[in-house]
PDB file of C-alpha atoms in Angstrom:
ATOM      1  CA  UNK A1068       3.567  60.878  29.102  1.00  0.00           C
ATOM      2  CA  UNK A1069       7.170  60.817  29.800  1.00  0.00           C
ATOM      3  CA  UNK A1070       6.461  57.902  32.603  1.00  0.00           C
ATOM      4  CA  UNK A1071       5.337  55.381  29.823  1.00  0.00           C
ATOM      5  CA  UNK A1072       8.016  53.040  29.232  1.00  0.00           C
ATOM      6  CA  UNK A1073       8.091  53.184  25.517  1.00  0.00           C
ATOM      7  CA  UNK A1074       9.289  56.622  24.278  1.00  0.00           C
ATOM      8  CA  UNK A1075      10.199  57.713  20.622  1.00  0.00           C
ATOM      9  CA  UNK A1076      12.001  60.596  18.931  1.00  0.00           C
ATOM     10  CA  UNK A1077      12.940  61.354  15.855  1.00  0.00           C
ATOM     11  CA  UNK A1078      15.635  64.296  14.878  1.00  0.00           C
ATOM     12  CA  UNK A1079      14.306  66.819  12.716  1.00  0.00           C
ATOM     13  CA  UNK A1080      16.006  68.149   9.800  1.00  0.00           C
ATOM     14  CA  UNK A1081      16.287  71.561   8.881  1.00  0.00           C
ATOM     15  CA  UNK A1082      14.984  70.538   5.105  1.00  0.00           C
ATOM     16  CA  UNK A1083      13.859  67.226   3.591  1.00  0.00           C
ATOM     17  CA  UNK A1084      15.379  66.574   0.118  1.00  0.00           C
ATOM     18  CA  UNK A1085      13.116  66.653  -2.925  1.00  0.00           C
ATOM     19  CA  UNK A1086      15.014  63.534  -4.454  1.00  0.00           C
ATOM     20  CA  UNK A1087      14.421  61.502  -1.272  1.00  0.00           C
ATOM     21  CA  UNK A1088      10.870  62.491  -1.989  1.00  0.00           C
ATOM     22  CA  UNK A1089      11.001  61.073  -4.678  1.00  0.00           C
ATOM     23  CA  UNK A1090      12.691  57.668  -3.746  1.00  0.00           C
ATOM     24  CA  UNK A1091       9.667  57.000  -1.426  1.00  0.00           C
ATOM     25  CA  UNK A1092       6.889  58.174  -4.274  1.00  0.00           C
ATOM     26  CA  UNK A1093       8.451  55.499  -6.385  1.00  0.00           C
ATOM     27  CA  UNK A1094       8.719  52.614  -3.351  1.00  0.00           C
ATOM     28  CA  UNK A1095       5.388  53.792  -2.210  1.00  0.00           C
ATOM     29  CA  UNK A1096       4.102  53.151  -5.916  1.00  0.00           C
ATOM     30  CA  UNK A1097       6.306  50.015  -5.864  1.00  0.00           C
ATOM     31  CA  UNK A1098       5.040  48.537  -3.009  1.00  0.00           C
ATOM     32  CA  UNK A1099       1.560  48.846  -4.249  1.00  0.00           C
ATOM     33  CA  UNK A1100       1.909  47.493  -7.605  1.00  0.00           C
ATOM     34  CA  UNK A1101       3.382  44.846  -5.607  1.00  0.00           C
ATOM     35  CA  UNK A1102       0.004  44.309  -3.538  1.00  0.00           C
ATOM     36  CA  UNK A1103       1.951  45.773  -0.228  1.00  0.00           C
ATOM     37  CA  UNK A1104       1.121  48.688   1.790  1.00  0.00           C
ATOM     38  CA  UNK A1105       2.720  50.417   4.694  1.00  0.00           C
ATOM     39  CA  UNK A1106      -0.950  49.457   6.403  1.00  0.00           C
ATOM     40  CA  UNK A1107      -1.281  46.081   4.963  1.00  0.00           C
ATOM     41  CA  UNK A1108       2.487  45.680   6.689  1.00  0.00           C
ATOM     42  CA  UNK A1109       1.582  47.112   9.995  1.00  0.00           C
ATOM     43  CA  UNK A1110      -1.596  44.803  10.114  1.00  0.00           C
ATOM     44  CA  UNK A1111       0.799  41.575   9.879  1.00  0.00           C
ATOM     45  CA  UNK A1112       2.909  42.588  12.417  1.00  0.00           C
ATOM     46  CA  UNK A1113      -0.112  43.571  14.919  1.00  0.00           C
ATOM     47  CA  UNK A1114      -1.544  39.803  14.081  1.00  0.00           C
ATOM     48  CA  UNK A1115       2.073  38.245  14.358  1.00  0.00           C
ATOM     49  CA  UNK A1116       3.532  40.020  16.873  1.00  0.00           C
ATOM     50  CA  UNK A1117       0.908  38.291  20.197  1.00  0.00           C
ATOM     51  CA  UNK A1118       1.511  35.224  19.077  1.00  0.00           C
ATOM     52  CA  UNK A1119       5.409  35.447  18.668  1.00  0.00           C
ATOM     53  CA  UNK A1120       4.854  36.312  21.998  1.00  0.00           C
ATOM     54  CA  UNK A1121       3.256  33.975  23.525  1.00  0.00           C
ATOM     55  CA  UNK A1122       5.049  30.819  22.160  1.00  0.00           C
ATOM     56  CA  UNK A1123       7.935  32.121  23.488  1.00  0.00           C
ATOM     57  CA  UNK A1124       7.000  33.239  26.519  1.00  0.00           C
ATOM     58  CA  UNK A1125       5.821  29.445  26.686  1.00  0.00           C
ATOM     59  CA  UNK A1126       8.742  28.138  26.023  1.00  0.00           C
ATOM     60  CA  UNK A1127      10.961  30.157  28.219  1.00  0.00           C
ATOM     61  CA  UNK A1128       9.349  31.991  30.915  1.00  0.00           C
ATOM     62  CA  UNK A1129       8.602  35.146  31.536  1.00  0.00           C
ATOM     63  CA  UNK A1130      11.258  36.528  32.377  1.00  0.00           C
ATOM     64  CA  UNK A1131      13.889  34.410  29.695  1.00  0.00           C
ATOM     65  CA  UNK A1132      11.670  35.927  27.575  1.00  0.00           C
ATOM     66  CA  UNK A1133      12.050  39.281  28.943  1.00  0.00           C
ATOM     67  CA  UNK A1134      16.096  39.312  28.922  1.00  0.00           C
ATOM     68  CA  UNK A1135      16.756  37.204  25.621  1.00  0.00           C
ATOM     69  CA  UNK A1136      13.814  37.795  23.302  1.00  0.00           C
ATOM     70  CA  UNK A1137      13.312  41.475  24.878  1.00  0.00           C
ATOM     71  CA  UNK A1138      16.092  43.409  23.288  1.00  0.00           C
ATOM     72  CA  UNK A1139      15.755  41.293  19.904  1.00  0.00           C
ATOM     73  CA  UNK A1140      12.000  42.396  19.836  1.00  0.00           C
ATOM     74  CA  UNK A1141      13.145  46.125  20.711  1.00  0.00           C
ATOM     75  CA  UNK A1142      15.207  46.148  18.110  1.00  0.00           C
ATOM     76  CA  UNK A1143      12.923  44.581  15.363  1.00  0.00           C
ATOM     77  CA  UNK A1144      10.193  46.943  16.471  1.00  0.00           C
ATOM     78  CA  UNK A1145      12.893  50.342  16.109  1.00  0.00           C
ATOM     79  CA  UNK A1146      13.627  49.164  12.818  1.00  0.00           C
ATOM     80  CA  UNK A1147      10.300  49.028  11.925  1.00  0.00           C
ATOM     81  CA  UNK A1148       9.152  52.382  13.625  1.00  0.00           C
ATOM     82  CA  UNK A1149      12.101  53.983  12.253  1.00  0.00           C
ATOM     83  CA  UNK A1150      11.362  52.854   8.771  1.00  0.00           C
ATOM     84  CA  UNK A1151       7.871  54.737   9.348  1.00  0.00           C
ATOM     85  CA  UNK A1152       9.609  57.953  10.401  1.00  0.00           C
ATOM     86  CA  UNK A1153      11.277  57.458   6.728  1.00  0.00           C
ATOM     87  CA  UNK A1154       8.381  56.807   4.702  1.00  0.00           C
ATOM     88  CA  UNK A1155       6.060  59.382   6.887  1.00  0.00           C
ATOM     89  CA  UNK A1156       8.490  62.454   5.428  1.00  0.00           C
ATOM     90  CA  UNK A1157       9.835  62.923   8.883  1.00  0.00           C
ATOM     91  CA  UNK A1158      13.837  62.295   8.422  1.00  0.00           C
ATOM     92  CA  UNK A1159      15.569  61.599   5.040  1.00  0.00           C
ATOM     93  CA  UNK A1160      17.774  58.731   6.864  1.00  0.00           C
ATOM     94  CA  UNK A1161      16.628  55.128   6.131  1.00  0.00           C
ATOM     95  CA  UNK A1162      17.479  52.614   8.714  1.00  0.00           C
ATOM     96  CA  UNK A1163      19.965  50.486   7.642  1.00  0.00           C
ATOM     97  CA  UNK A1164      21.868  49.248  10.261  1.00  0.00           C
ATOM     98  CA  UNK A1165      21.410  51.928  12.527  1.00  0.00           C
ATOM     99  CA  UNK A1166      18.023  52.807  12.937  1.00  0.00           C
ATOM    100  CA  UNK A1167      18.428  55.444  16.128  1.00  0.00           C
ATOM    101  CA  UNK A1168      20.326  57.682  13.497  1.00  0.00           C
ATOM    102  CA  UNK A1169      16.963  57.585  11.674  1.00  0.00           C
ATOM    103  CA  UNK A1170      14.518  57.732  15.127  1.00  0.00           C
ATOM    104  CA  UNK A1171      14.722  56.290  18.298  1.00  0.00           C
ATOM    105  CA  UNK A1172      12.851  53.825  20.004  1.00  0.00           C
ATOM    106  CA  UNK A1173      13.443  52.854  23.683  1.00  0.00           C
ATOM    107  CA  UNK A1174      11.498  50.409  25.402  1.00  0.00           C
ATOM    108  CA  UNK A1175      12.597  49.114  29.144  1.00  0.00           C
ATOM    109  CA  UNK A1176      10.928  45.498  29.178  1.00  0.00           C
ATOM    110  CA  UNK A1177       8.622  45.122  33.194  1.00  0.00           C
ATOM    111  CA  UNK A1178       6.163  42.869  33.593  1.00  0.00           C
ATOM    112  CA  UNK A1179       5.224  38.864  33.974  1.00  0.00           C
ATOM    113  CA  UNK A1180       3.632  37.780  30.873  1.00  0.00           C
ATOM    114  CA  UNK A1181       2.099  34.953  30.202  1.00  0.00           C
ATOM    115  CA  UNK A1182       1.627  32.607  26.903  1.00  0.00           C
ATOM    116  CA  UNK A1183      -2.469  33.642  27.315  1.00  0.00           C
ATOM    117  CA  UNK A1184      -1.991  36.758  28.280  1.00  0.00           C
ATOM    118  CA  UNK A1185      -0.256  37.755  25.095  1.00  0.00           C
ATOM    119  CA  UNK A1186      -2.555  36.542  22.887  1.00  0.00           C
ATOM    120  CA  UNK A1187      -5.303  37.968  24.511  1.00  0.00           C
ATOM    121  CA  UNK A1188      -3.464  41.315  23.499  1.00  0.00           C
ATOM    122  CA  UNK A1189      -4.914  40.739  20.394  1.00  0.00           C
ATOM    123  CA  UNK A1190      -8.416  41.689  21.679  1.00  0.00           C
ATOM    124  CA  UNK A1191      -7.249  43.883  24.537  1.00  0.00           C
ATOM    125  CA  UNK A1192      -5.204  46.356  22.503  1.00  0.00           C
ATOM    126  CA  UNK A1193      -8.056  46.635  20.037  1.00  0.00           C
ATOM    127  CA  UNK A1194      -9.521  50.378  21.495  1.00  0.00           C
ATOM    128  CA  UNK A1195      -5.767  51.389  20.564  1.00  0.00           C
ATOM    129  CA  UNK A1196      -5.779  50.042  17.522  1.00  0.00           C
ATOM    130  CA  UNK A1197      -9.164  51.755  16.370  1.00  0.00           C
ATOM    131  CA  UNK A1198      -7.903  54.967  17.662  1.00  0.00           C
ATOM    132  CA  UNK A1199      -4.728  54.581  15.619  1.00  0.00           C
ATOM    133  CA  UNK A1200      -6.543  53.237  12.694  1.00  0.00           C
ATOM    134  CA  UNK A1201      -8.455  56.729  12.733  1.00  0.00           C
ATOM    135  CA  UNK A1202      -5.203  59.008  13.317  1.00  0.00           C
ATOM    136  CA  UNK A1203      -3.699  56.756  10.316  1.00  0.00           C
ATOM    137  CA  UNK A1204      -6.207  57.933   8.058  1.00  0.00           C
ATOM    138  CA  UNK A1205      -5.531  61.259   8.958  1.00  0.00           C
ATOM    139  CA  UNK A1206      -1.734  60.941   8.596  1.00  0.00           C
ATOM    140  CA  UNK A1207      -2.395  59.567   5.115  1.00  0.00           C
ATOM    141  CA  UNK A1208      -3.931  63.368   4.162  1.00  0.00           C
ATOM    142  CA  UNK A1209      -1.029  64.973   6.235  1.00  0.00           C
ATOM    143  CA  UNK A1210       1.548  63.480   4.444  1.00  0.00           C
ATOM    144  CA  UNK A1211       0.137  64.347   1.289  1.00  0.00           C
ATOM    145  CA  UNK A1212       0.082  68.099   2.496  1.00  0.00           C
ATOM    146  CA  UNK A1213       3.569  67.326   3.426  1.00  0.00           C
ATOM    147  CA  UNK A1214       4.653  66.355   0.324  1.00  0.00           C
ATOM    148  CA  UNK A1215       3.338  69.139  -1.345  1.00  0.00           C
ATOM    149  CA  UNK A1216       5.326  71.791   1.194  1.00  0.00           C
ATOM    150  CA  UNK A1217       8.665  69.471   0.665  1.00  0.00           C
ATOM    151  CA  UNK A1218       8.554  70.106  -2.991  1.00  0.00           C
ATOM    152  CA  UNK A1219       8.111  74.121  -2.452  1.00  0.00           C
ATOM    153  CA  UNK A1220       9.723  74.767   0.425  1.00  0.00           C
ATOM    154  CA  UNK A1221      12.120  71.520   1.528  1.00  0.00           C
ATOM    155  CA  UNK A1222      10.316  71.878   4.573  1.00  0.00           C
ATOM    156  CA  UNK A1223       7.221  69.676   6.749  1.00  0.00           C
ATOM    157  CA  UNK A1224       5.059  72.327   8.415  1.00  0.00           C
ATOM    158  CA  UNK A1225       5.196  72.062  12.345  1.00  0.00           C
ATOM    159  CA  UNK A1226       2.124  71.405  13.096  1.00  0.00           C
ATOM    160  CA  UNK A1227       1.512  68.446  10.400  1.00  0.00           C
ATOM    161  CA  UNK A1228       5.654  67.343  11.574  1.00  0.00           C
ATOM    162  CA  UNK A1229       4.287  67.010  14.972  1.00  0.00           C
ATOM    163  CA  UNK A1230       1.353  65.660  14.258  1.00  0.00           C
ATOM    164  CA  UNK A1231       3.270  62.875  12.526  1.00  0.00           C
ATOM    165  CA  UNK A1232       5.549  62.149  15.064  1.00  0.00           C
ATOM    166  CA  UNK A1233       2.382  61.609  17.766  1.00  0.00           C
ATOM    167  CA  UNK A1234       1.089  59.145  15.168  1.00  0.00           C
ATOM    168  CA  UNK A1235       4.118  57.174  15.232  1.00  0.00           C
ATOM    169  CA  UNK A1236       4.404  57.602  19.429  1.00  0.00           C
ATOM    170  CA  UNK A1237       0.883  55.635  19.759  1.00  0.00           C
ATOM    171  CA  UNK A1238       1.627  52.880  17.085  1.00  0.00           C
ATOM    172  CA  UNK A1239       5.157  52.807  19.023  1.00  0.00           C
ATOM    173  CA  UNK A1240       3.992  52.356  22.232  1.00  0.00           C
ATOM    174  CA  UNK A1241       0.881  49.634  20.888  1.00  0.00           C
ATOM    175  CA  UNK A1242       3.445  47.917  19.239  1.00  0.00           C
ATOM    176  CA  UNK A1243       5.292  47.318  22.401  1.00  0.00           C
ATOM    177  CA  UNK A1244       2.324  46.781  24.593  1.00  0.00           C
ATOM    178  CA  UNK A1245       1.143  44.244  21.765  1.00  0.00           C
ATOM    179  CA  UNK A1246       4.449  42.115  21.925  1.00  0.00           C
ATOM    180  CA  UNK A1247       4.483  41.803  25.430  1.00  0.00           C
ATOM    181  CA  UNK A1248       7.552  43.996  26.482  1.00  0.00           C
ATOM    182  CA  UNK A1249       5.458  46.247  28.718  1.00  0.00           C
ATOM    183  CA  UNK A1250       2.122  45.480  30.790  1.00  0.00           C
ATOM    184  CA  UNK A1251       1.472  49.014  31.206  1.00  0.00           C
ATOM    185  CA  UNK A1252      -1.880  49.754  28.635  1.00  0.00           C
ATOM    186  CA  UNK A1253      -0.720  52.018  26.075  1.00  0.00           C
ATOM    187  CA  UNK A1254      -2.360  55.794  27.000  1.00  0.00           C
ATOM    188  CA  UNK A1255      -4.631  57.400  25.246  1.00  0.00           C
ATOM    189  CA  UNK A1256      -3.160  60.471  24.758  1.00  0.00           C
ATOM    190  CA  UNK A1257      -1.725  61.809  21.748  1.00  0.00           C
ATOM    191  CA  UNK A1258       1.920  63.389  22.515  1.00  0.00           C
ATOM    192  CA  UNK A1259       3.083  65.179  19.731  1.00  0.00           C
ATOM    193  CA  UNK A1260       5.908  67.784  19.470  1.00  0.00           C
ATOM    194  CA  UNK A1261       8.879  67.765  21.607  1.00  0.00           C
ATOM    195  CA  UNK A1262      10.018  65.405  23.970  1.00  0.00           C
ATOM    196  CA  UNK A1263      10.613  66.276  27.790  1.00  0.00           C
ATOM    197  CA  UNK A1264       9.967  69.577  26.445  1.00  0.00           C
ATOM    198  CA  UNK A1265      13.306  69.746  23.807  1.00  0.00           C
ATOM    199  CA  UNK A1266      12.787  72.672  21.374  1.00  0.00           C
ATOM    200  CA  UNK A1267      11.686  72.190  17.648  1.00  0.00           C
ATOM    201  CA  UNK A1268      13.072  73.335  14.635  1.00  0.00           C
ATOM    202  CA  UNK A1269      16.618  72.506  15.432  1.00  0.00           C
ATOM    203  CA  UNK A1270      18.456  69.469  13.078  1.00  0.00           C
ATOM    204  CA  UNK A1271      19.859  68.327  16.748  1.00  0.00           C
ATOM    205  CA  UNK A1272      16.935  68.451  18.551  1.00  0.00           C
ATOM    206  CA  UNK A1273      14.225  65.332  18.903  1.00  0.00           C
ATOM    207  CA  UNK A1274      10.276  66.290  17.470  1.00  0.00           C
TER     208      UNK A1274
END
């Protein structure tokens, strides 16, 4: 749904290195010893991220909120999304300082929210969230099979690349609904693959 204000892209590589497969084995493994997972992480931010939100939305409006906080929120949440991209096998770039070189995540800001509004998000968004909980489960087998084909072959099949890619489209666009940015309901439609039909396969092209 190329309408939705929230798209995302990431540029596929001709091959994923082996050593970078390794790198996020060990900061997976890390992570857990640690007591942190990329779920436990993505649960704090859905919980934190309504009532951000709505205090300052409170504080400043609407639409203050929209112009100041908007593009600092935008750019938090591409950070984040393209740190995914990273850890889901999908590019080998992490996202230092520049996160589109790793995926891209556009948002246009629309809409009047409200300090009640956005936390009511928290219940709202929660059909999302279940559906993404369930395609999150199934991402965690896919990138296993991914793994597996990156230390054979240096390559993510297409199907399990795209399928990654539409996992990371619905969390990106429930992220954004969730923080107020848009007022649009996320859709539920999985869009994986190409965007605005660009061909896969190519290290220039967007998945």
């Amino acid at each position: 749904m190329t309408s939705y204000p929230v798209t995302f892209a990431v540029a596929r590589p001709w091959k994923l290195d082996r050593i970078q497969l390794l790198a996020r084995v060990l900061l997976l493994t890390a992570l857990s010893l640690a007591g942190v997972t990329v779920g436990f992480v993505m649960t704090l931010v859905y919980l934190v991220l309504p009532a951000v939100a709505s205090a300052l939305v409170y504080q400043k409006g609407s639409a203050r909120f929209l112009a100041e906080d908007g593009p600092r929120l935008t750019r938090a949440l591409a950070w984040l999304v393209a740190a995914y991209a990273y850890l889901f096998l999908l590019t080998d770039k992490l996202p230092l300082d520049r996160p589109a070189e790793a995926a891209r995540l556009d948002i246009e800001p629309a809409g009047a929210p409200t300090a009640k509004g956005a936390l009511l998000r928290l219940f709202t968004s929660l059909p999302s969230a279940i559906v993404l909980a369930l395609l999150s489960c199934a991402a965690y087998l896919a990138w296993l099979v991914s793994a597996v084909s990156i230390l054979f072959t240096e390559r993510v099949p297409t199907a399990i690349y795209d399928f990654q890619c539409g996992v990371l489209r619905w969390q990106a666009r429930l992220l954004a609904y969730h923080a107020s940015l848009v007022d649009q309901y996320p859709p539920f439609a999985f869009d994986p693959g190409p965007v605005d039909g660009t061909p896969r396969d190519h290290a220039s092209t967007f998945a």
